[in-house]
Amino acid sequence: MRATTIHAPFDMRVEDVPDPVIKDSTDAVLRVLRACICGSDLWAYRGESARQPGQRIGHEFLGIVEAAGSDVTGFAAGDLVVAPFVWSDGTCEYCAEGLQTSCPRGGFWGSVGSDGGQGEAVRVPFADGTLVKLPADAASDDHLLTALLALSDVMGTGHHAALGAGVTRGSTVAVVGDGAVGLCGVLAAKRLGAERIIALGRHTARTDIARAFGATDVVAERGEAAEAAVRELTGGQGAHAVIEAVGTEQSMRTAVAIARDGGSIGYVGVPHGSGTGLDLSVMFDRNIALRGGVAPVRAYIPELLPDVLDGTIDPSPVFDLTVGLDGVPGGYKAMDERTALKVLVKP
């Protein structure tokens, strides 16, 4: 099969690699119908997170089961399924608690020795604990497939941030970050009943999506100017709930500064230098809570899936560029140069 591999910073290739096969009786082999490039993939692309030359990449995908191991009971060849961005056994204590990202036998797609989602097929360990079945007729609905793909990561991650931030009906929410996760955070906050949603972002194409997703206000400023703008919009108090979807020192400082006393921050931005953005004494004095981390999206898919299927939420607008497999290297370049928000891949 053909799959995307990374060889060095800015050196992405689509190459012939061995076809995936059933290795363990709990495996399935999945033919990829839709995949995408994640903002977190850019850290490897830029050389800021280490990868071995030739390593696979990509962790968001859905597709058709081609084969299932003898101990797989929930899936059969021909099933349409979505994969969360980590695999998990579905039987450990963490999985039972809905924290599949801490499964001792779990792992990330594209890690050394595993297939990545940006290819034609994937071997899925622990298929019963990992995959979620989708309606078969969705395979012929291009728009719906795109919306369903967001359940593999960004929609569930935005939901995780909203939960961590304590979004409740009638609350005021601020969202730091106008990438796909931040935009899905807006959508998640709206779904949970937030009355006012303030989106922080400077790119009009993205803030237009934020408004369509439910943002009531947009703040284009950054740093202290952004903090002042949010304070002015909230009568000087700040937001009850803040979603942090960037992961930098500046974004975390902004999140703390715009939180209302007694409020909460839900953080899902992959940290890169954000540790020094936290002043615990400020958080202590103002009773600000912090909760988040890597999102256990496998726990959220069953809850979010019906709303995507019936159109209550539609995260598909976050995908603004579509490429075939050969176009993946160019897709990385477009996202790195911020000419694309999130790239959809049709192998």
mmCIF file of C-alpha atoms in Angstrom:
data_model
loop_
_atom_site.group_PDB
_atom_site.id
_atom_site.type_symbol
_atom_site.label_atom_id
_atom_site.label_comp_id
_atom_site.label_asym_id
_atom_site.label_seq_id
_atom_site.Cartn_x
_atom_site.Cartn_y
_atom_site.Cartn_z
ATOM 1 C CA MET A 1 0.000 0.000 0.000
ATOM 2 C CA ARG A 2 0.939 3.663 -0.084
ATOM 3 C CA ALA A 3 1.316 5.743 3.044
ATOM 4 C CA THR A 4 2.718 9.061 4.228
ATOM 5 C CA THR A 5 6.123 8.908 5.896
ATOM 6 C CA ILE A 6 8.308 11.570 7.473
ATOM 7 C CA HIS A 7 12.062 11.556 6.863
ATOM 8 C CA ALA A 8 13.305 14.888 8.192
ATOM 9 C CA PRO A 9 11.884 18.320 8.965
ATOM 10 C CA PHE A 10 9.735 19.450 6.013
ATOM 11 C CA ASP A 11 10.449 16.157 4.214
ATOM 12 C CA MET A 12 7.144 14.304 3.866
ATOM 13 C CA ARG A 13 6.858 11.493 1.333
ATOM 14 C CA VAL A 14 4.150 9.179 0.076
ATOM 15 C CA GLU A 15 5.786 5.803 -0.365
ATOM 16 C CA ASP A 16 5.067 2.118 -0.885
ATOM 17 C CA VAL A 17 5.054 0.318 2.458
ATOM 18 C CA PRO A 18 4.060 -3.223 3.497
ATOM 19 C CA ASP A 19 0.348 -3.937 3.507
ATOM 20 C CA PRO A 20 -1.114 -4.251 7.006
ATOM 21 C CA VAL A 21 -2.031 -7.768 8.107
ATOM 22 C CA ILE A 22 -3.726 -9.323 11.119
ATOM 23 C CA LYS A 23 -0.980 -10.003 13.684
ATOM 24 C CA ASP A 24 -3.047 -10.603 16.807
ATOM 25 C CA SER A 25 -6.483 -12.163 17.082
ATOM 26 C CA THR A 26 -7.877 -8.850 18.383
ATOM 27 C CA ASP A 27 -6.696 -6.870 15.325
ATOM 28 C CA ALA A 28 -8.662 -5.526 12.405
ATOM 29 C CA VAL A 29 -7.410 -4.178 9.098
ATOM 30 C CA LEU A 30 -9.156 -1.023 7.938
ATOM 31 C CA ARG A 31 -9.194 0.524 4.462
ATOM 32 C CA VAL A 32 -9.033 4.296 4.910
ATOM 33 C CA LEU A 33 -11.776 6.354 3.275
ATOM 34 C CA ARG A 34 -10.997 9.677 4.935
ATOM 35 C CA ALA A 35 -8.030 10.998 6.900
ATOM 36 C CA CYS A 36 -6.659 14.431 7.676
ATOM 37 C CA ILE A 37 -3.673 16.414 8.882
ATOM 38 C CA CYS A 38 -3.707 17.625 12.485
ATOM 39 C CA GLY A 39 -2.154 20.815 13.785
ATOM 40 C CA SER A 40 -0.164 18.663 16.211
ATOM 41 C CA ASP A 41 1.385 16.852 13.207
ATOM 42 C CA LEU A 42 3.097 20.129 12.356
ATOM 43 C CA TRP A 43 5.420 19.798 15.350
ATOM 44 C CA ALA A 44 6.948 16.721 13.727
ATOM 45 C CA TYR A 45 6.883 18.412 10.317
ATOM 46 C CA ARG A 46 8.840 21.368 11.696
ATOM 47 C CA GLY A 47 11.301 19.139 13.525
ATOM 48 C CA GLU A 48 10.113 20.208 16.963
ATOM 49 C CA SER A 49 9.135 16.670 17.956
ATOM 50 C CA ALA A 50 11.437 13.787 17.087
ATOM 51 C CA ARG A 51 10.580 11.181 14.456
ATOM 52 C CA GLN A 52 12.632 8.380 12.966
ATOM 53 C CA PRO A 53 13.281 8.638 9.210
ATOM 54 C CA GLY A 54 10.554 6.750 7.408
ATOM 55 C CA GLN A 55 8.153 6.740 10.364
ATOM 56 C CA ARG A 56 4.422 6.769 9.551
ATOM 57 C CA ILE A 57 2.236 9.686 10.486
ATOM 58 C CA GLY A 58 -1.426 10.636 10.885
ATOM 59 C CA HIS A 59 -3.885 9.802 13.656
ATOM 60 C CA GLU A 60 -7.332 10.811 12.365
ATOM 61 C CA PHE A 61 -9.164 8.455 10.014
ATOM 62 C CA LEU A 62 -12.273 6.450 9.251
ATOM 63 C CA GLY A 63 -12.870 3.652 6.813
ATOM 64 C CA ILE A 64 -14.110 0.165 5.991
ATOM 65 C CA VAL A 65 -13.094 -2.963 7.878
ATOM 66 C CA GLU A 66 -11.345 -5.278 5.417
ATOM 67 C CA ALA A 67 -10.543 -8.124 7.821
ATOM 68 C CA ALA A 68 -10.989 -8.914 11.502
ATOM 69 C CA GLY A 69 -9.097 -11.256 13.819
ATOM 70 C CA SER A 70 -10.695 -14.384 15.251
ATOM 71 C CA ASP A 71 -11.339 -12.759 18.644
ATOM 72 C CA VAL A 72 -12.951 -9.588 17.253
ATOM 73 C CA THR A 73 -16.660 -9.779 18.066
ATOM 74 C CA GLY A 74 -17.973 -6.294 17.338
ATOM 75 C CA PHE A 75 -16.895 -5.823 13.751
ATOM 76 C CA ALA A 76 -16.840 -7.682 10.464
ATOM 77 C CA ALA A 77 -15.571 -7.064 6.965
ATOM 78 C CA GLY A 78 -17.571 -4.300 5.314
ATOM 79 C CA ASP A 79 -18.355 -2.310 8.454
ATOM 80 C CA LEU A 80 -17.881 1.458 8.285
ATOM 81 C CA VAL A 81 -15.992 2.631 11.382
ATOM 82 C CA VAL A 82 -14.231 5.641 12.880
ATOM 83 C CA ALA A 83 -11.018 5.345 14.881
ATOM 84 C CA PRO A 84 -10.167 7.651 17.800
ATOM 85 C CA PHE A 85 -6.627 9.005 17.699
ATOM 86 C CA VAL A 86 -5.316 6.343 20.085
ATOM 87 C CA TRP A 87 -6.070 2.656 20.276
ATOM 88 C CA SER A 88 -7.104 1.084 23.588
ATOM 89 C CA ASP A 89 -7.976 -2.395 24.806
ATOM 90 C CA GLY A 90 -11.394 -1.461 26.201
ATOM 91 C CA THR A 91 -10.955 -3.767 29.207
ATOM 92 C CA CYS A 92 -8.587 -2.036 31.636
ATOM 93 C CA GLU A 93 -9.596 0.148 34.577
ATOM 94 C CA TYR A 94 -8.746 3.337 32.713
ATOM 95 C CA CYS A 95 -10.890 2.335 29.740
ATOM 96 C CA ALA A 96 -13.742 1.530 32.109
ATOM 97 C CA GLU A 97 -13.375 5.020 33.584
ATOM 98 C CA GLY A 98 -13.492 6.649 30.152
ATOM 99 C CA LEU A 99 -9.798 7.527 30.122
ATOM 100 C CA GLN A 100 -8.730 5.396 27.174
ATOM 101 C CA THR A 101 -5.715 7.630 26.541
ATOM 102 C CA SER A 102 -4.124 6.122 29.683
ATOM 103 C CA CYS A 103 -4.732 2.492 28.654
ATOM 104 C CA PRO A 104 -1.510 0.572 29.469
ATOM 105 C CA ARG A 105 -1.815 -1.405 26.238
ATOM 106 C CA GLY A 106 -2.908 1.564 24.171
ATOM 107 C CA GLY A 107 -0.881 3.609 21.734
ATOM 108 C CA PHE A 108 -0.827 6.370 19.146
ATOM 109 C CA TRP A 109 -1.179 5.864 15.421
ATOM 110 C CA GLY A 110 2.067 6.625 13.657
ATOM 111 C CA SER A 111 4.215 5.617 16.616
ATOM 112 C CA VAL A 112 7.264 3.512 15.765
ATOM 113 C CA GLY A 113 6.150 0.178 14.339
ATOM 114 C CA SER A 114 2.508 1.162 13.813
ATOM 115 C CA ASP A 115 0.564 2.363 10.809
ATOM 116 C CA GLY A 116 -0.420 5.998 10.470
ATOM 117 C CA GLY A 117 -3.777 7.267 9.377
ATOM 118 C CA GLN A 118 -2.457 9.135 6.333
ATOM 119 C CA GLY A 119 -2.277 6.052 4.164
ATOM 120 C CA GLU A 120 -4.434 3.572 2.306
ATOM 121 C CA ALA A 121 -4.923 1.110 5.173
ATOM 122 C CA VAL A 122 -4.238 0.637 8.888
ATOM 123 C CA ARG A 123 -3.808 -2.329 11.209
ATOM 124 C CA VAL A 124 -5.974 -1.592 14.253
ATOM 125 C CA PRO A 125 -4.944 -3.269 17.528
ATOM 126 C CA PHE A 126 -7.756 -4.094 19.977
ATOM 127 C CA ALA A 127 -10.430 -3.385 17.399
ATOM 128 C CA ASP A 128 -13.320 -4.033 19.796
ATOM 129 C CA GLY A 129 -11.988 -1.529 22.326
ATOM 130 C CA THR A 130 -10.973 1.081 19.785
ATOM 131 C CA LEU A 131 -13.294 1.370 16.808
ATOM 132 C CA VAL A 132 -16.830 2.758 16.730
ATOM 133 C CA LYS A 133 -19.299 1.545 14.105
ATOM 134 C CA LEU A 134 -20.974 4.094 11.846
ATOM 135 C CA PRO A 135 -24.162 3.715 9.781
ATOM 136 C CA ALA A 136 -23.351 1.906 6.548
ATOM 137 C CA ASP A 137 -25.185 4.441 4.388
ATOM 138 C CA ALA A 138 -22.880 7.227 5.603
ATOM 139 C CA ALA A 139 -20.204 5.803 3.288
ATOM 140 C CA SER A 140 -22.063 7.271 0.299
ATOM 141 C CA ASP A 141 -22.582 10.705 1.872
ATOM 142 C CA ASP A 142 -19.458 12.764 1.278
ATOM 143 C CA HIS A 143 -20.470 15.659 3.518
ATOM 144 C CA LEU A 144 -21.479 13.404 6.395
ATOM 145 C CA LEU A 145 -18.263 11.391 6.131
ATOM 146 C CA THR A 146 -16.282 14.597 6.506
ATOM 147 C CA ALA A 147 -18.268 15.610 9.585
ATOM 148 C CA LEU A 148 -17.863 12.121 11.082
ATOM 149 C CA LEU A 149 -14.102 12.260 10.555
ATOM 150 C CA ALA A 150 -13.930 15.115 13.072
ATOM 151 C CA LEU A 151 -15.009 12.631 15.764
ATOM 152 C CA SER A 152 -11.618 10.939 15.486
ATOM 153 C CA ASP A 153 -9.977 13.914 17.206
ATOM 154 C CA VAL A 154 -10.897 17.584 16.917
ATOM 155 C CA MET A 155 -14.592 17.449 17.806
ATOM 156 C CA GLY A 156 -13.964 15.185 20.795
ATOM 157 C CA THR A 157 -10.995 17.303 21.826
ATOM 158 C CA GLY A 158 -13.055 20.483 21.679
ATOM 159 C CA HIS A 159 -15.715 18.731 23.771
ATOM 160 C CA HIS A 160 -13.060 17.636 26.289
ATOM 161 C CA ALA A 161 -11.913 21.246 26.603
ATOM 162 C CA ALA A 162 -15.469 22.459 27.130
ATOM 163 C CA LEU A 163 -16.034 19.879 29.851
ATOM 164 C CA GLY A 164 -12.718 20.737 31.505
ATOM 165 C CA ALA A 165 -13.661 24.408 31.425
ATOM 166 C CA GLY A 166 -16.937 23.619 33.126
ATOM 167 C CA VAL A 167 -19.192 24.973 30.394
ATOM 168 C CA THR A 168 -22.792 24.977 31.579
ATOM 169 C CA ARG A 169 -26.085 26.261 30.224
ATOM 170 C CA GLY A 170 -26.134 30.040 30.367
ATOM 171 C CA SER A 171 -22.400 30.441 31.003
ATOM 172 C CA THR A 172 -19.969 32.823 29.333
ATOM 173 C CA VAL A 173 -17.133 31.050 27.508
ATOM 174 C CA ALA A 174 -13.926 32.382 25.963
ATOM 175 C CA VAL A 175 -11.987 30.304 23.447
ATOM 176 C CA VAL A 176 -8.264 30.932 23.008
ATOM 177 C CA GLY A 177 -7.148 29.622 19.621
ATOM 178 C CA ASP A 178 -8.764 29.717 16.177
ATOM 179 C CA GLY A 179 -7.456 26.391 14.895
ATOM 180 C CA ALA A 180 -9.695 23.398 14.249
ATOM 181 C CA VAL A 181 -9.741 22.367 17.921
ATOM 182 C CA GLY A 182 -10.584 25.868 19.122
ATOM 183 C CA LEU A 183 -13.383 26.105 16.574
ATOM 184 C CA CYS A 184 -14.727 22.725 17.666
ATOM 185 C CA GLY A 185 -14.502 24.060 21.220
ATOM 186 C CA VAL A 186 -16.875 26.827 20.163
ATOM 187 C CA LEU A 187 -19.221 24.224 18.694
ATOM 188 C CA ALA A 188 -18.989 22.111 21.859
ATOM 189 C CA ALA A 189 -19.683 25.101 24.113
ATOM 190 C CA LYS A 190 -22.740 25.996 22.053
ATOM 191 C CA ARG A 191 -23.947 22.402 22.260
ATOM 192 C CA LEU A 192 -23.588 22.467 26.053
ATOM 193 C CA GLY A 193 -25.760 25.574 26.276
ATOM 194 C CA ALA A 194 -23.315 28.457 26.690
ATOM 195 C CA GLU A 195 -25.106 31.776 26.369
ATOM 196 C CA ARG A 196 -22.126 33.872 25.315
ATOM 197 C CA ILE A 197 -19.061 32.590 23.473
ATOM 198 C CA ILE A 198 -16.091 34.878 22.869
ATOM 199 C CA ALA A 199 -13.719 33.594 20.191
ATOM 200 C CA LEU A 200 -10.159 34.937 20.224
ATOM 201 C CA GLY A 201 -8.641 34.893 16.753
ATOM 202 C CA ARG A 202 -7.189 37.142 14.070
ATOM 203 C CA HIS A 203 -7.970 35.262 10.867
ATOM 204 C CA THR A 204 -11.300 36.318 9.381
ATOM 205 C CA ALA A 205 -11.909 33.038 7.547
ATOM 206 C CA ARG A 206 -11.571 31.209 10.853
ATOM 207 C CA THR A 207 -13.545 33.632 12.983
ATOM 208 C CA ASP A 208 -16.316 33.469 10.387
ATOM 209 C CA ILE A 209 -16.508 29.721 11.089
ATOM 210 C CA ALA A 210 -16.455 30.492 14.817
ATOM 211 C CA ARG A 211 -19.484 32.750 14.386
ATOM 212 C CA ALA A 212 -21.262 30.078 12.352
ATOM 213 C CA PHE A 213 -20.497 27.585 15.137
ATOM 214 C CA GLY A 214 -22.056 29.841 17.771
ATOM 215 C CA ALA A 215 -19.550 32.517 18.772
ATOM 216 C CA THR A 216 -21.333 35.690 19.828
ATOM 217 C CA ASP A 217 -18.212 37.877 19.930
ATOM 218 C CA VAL A 218 -14.779 37.904 18.307
ATOM 219 C CA VAL A 219 -11.632 39.403 19.825
ATOM 220 C CA ALA A 220 -8.845 39.900 17.292
ATOM 221 C CA GLU A 221 -6.311 41.425 19.677
ATOM 222 C CA ARG A 222 -3.550 39.453 21.382
ATOM 223 C CA GLY A 223 -1.790 39.616 24.723
ATOM 224 C CA GLU A 224 -2.810 42.387 27.107
ATOM 225 C CA ALA A 225 -5.031 43.982 24.478
ATOM 226 C CA ALA A 226 -7.010 40.737 24.182
ATOM 227 C CA GLU A 227 -7.307 40.501 27.950
ATOM 228 C CA ALA A 228 -8.669 44.043 28.110
ATOM 229 C CA ALA A 229 -11.142 43.357 25.307
ATOM 230 C CA VAL A 230 -12.539 40.254 27.014
ATOM 231 C CA ARG A 231 -12.778 42.117 30.320
ATOM 232 C CA GLU A 232 -14.699 44.909 28.622
ATOM 233 C CA LEU A 233 -17.110 42.432 27.037
ATOM 234 C CA THR A 234 -17.755 40.770 30.404
ATOM 235 C CA GLY A 235 -18.245 43.807 32.593
ATOM 236 C CA GLY A 236 -14.711 43.532 33.948
ATOM 237 C CA GLN A 237 -15.155 40.018 35.309
ATOM 238 C CA GLY A 238 -13.897 37.652 32.620
ATOM 239 C CA ALA A 239 -15.372 34.374 31.380
ATOM 240 C CA HIS A 240 -16.806 31.628 33.569
ATOM 241 C CA ALA A 241 -15.149 29.040 31.317
ATOM 242 C CA VAL A 242 -12.027 29.386 29.176
ATOM 243 C CA ILE A 243 -10.986 26.911 26.496
ATOM 244 C CA GLU A 244 -7.236 26.948 25.805
ATOM 245 C CA ALA A 245 -6.545 25.309 22.438
ATOM 246 C CA VAL A 246 -3.046 26.496 21.526
ATOM 247 C CA GLY A 247 -0.514 25.290 24.091
ATOM 248 C CA THR A 248 1.974 28.176 24.167
ATOM 249 C CA GLU A 249 3.144 30.299 27.086
ATOM 250 C CA GLN A 250 1.263 33.310 25.732
ATOM 251 C CA SER A 251 -1.988 31.427 25.185
ATOM 252 C CA MET A 252 -1.946 30.025 28.709
ATOM 253 C CA ARG A 253 -1.199 33.446 30.202
ATOM 254 C CA THR A 254 -4.126 34.856 28.240
ATOM 255 C CA ALA A 255 -6.414 32.040 29.400
ATOM 256 C CA VAL A 256 -5.613 32.716 33.056
ATOM 257 C CA ALA A 257 -5.987 36.468 32.629
ATOM 258 C CA ILE A 258 -9.426 36.311 30.990
ATOM 259 C CA ALA A 259 -10.896 33.743 33.389
ATOM 260 C CA ARG A 260 -13.442 35.024 35.883
ATOM 261 C CA ASP A 261 -12.598 34.592 39.566
ATOM 262 C CA GLY A 262 -13.909 31.140 40.456
ATOM 263 C CA GLY A 263 -13.832 30.111 36.801
ATOM 264 C CA SER A 264 -12.170 27.185 35.081
ATOM 265 C CA ILE A 265 -9.754 26.645 32.205
ATOM 266 C CA GLY A 266 -10.040 23.573 29.996
ATOM 267 C CA TYR A 267 -6.707 23.103 28.266
ATOM 268 C CA VAL A 268 -6.183 20.845 25.262
ATOM 269 C CA GLY A 269 -3.516 22.710 23.291
ATOM 270 C CA VAL A 270 -0.519 20.374 22.961
ATOM 271 C CA PRO A 271 2.012 22.077 25.264
ATOM 272 C CA HIS A 272 5.048 23.637 23.656
ATOM 273 C CA GLY A 273 6.548 26.074 26.123
ATOM 274 C CA SER A 274 3.313 26.619 28.036
ATOM 275 C CA GLY A 275 4.560 25.606 31.493
ATOM 276 C CA THR A 276 5.853 29.075 32.317
ATOM 277 C CA GLY A 277 2.503 30.573 31.390
ATOM 278 C CA LEU A 278 1.043 29.384 34.682
ATOM 279 C CA ASP A 279 1.296 31.518 37.797
ATOM 280 C CA LEU A 280 -0.072 29.306 40.566
ATOM 281 C CA SER A 281 -0.227 32.168 43.036
ATOM 282 C CA VAL A 282 -2.570 34.072 40.703
ATOM 283 C CA MET A 283 -4.690 30.971 40.178
ATOM 284 C CA PHE A 284 -4.751 30.343 43.917
ATOM 285 C CA ASP A 285 -5.756 33.892 44.802
ATOM 286 C CA ARG A 286 -8.523 33.955 42.184
ATOM 287 C CA ASN A 287 -9.788 30.378 42.698
ATOM 288 C CA ILE A 288 -9.185 29.437 39.052
ATOM 289 C CA ALA A 289 -9.391 25.726 38.260
ATOM 290 C CA LEU A 290 -7.365 24.013 35.534
ATOM 291 C CA ARG A 291 -8.425 20.752 33.939
ATOM 292 C CA GLY A 292 -7.760 19.112 30.596
ATOM 293 C CA GLY A 293 -5.027 17.253 28.784
ATOM 294 C CA VAL A 294 -5.060 14.679 26.022
ATOM 295 C CA ALA A 295 -8.699 14.014 25.164
ATOM 296 C CA PRO A 296 -10.110 10.491 25.566
ATOM 297 C CA VAL A 297 -12.195 10.908 22.446
ATOM 298 C CA ARG A 298 -13.166 7.208 22.413
ATOM 299 C CA ALA A 299 -15.289 7.971 25.487
ATOM 300 C CA TYR A 300 -17.035 10.872 23.746
ATOM 301 C CA ILE A 301 -17.794 9.404 20.306
ATOM 302 C CA PRO A 302 -20.963 7.545 21.398
ATOM 303 C CA GLU A 303 -22.330 10.773 22.899
ATOM 304 C CA LEU A 304 -21.418 13.040 19.996
ATOM 305 C CA LEU A 305 -22.189 10.646 17.142
ATOM 306 C CA PRO A 306 -26.002 11.004 17.205
ATOM 307 C CA ASP A 307 -25.715 14.789 17.080
ATOM 308 C CA VAL A 308 -23.471 14.606 14.019
ATOM 309 C CA LEU A 309 -25.753 12.099 12.314
ATOM 310 C CA ASP A 310 -28.859 14.242 12.794
ATOM 311 C CA GLY A 311 -27.112 17.518 11.975
ATOM 312 C CA THR A 312 -27.345 19.049 15.443
ATOM 313 C CA ILE A 313 -23.622 19.699 15.148
ATOM 314 C CA ASP A 314 -21.631 19.829 11.923
ATOM 315 C CA PRO A 315 -17.866 20.211 12.383
ATOM 316 C CA SER A 316 -17.131 19.687 8.672
ATOM 317 C CA PRO A 317 -16.380 23.388 7.927
ATOM 318 C CA VAL A 318 -13.030 23.068 9.744
ATOM 319 C CA PHE A 319 -11.792 21.143 6.684
ATOM 320 C CA ASP A 320 -11.026 23.825 4.125
ATOM 321 C CA LEU A 321 -8.644 22.020 1.763
ATOM 322 C CA THR A 322 -9.004 18.537 0.271
ATOM 323 C CA VAL A 323 -6.140 16.523 -1.231
ATOM 324 C CA GLY A 324 -5.508 13.020 -2.472
ATOM 325 C CA LEU A 325 -2.767 10.944 -0.925
ATOM 326 C CA ASP A 326 -0.154 12.370 -3.286
ATOM 327 C CA GLY A 327 -1.144 15.846 -2.129
ATOM 328 C CA VAL A 328 -0.397 15.233 1.557
ATOM 329 C CA PRO A 329 3.111 16.811 1.501
ATOM 330 C CA GLY A 330 1.591 19.936 -0.031
ATOM 331 C CA GLY A 331 -1.149 19.810 2.581
ATOM 332 C CA TYR A 332 1.463 19.991 5.333
ATOM 333 C CA LYS A 333 3.040 22.985 3.634
ATOM 334 C CA ALA A 334 -0.326 24.729 3.371
ATOM 335 C CA MET A 335 -1.123 24.211 7.039
ATOM 336 C CA ASP A 336 2.380 25.249 8.101
ATOM 337 C CA GLU A 337 2.033 28.459 6.094
ATOM 338 C CA ARG A 338 -1.503 28.956 7.479
ATOM 339 C CA THR A 339 -3.061 29.027 4.028
ATOM 340 C CA ALA A 340 -5.173 26.052 5.136
ATOM 341 C CA LEU A 341 -6.967 25.488 8.418
ATOM 342 C CA LYS A 342 -7.241 21.691 8.302
ATOM 343 C CA VAL A 343 -6.523 19.422 5.359
ATOM 344 C CA LEU A 344 -8.859 16.565 4.457
ATOM 345 C CA VAL A 345 -7.214 13.550 2.811
ATOM 346 C CA LYS A 346 -9.049 11.209 0.434
ATOM 347 C CA PRO A 347 -6.721 8.242 -0.201
#
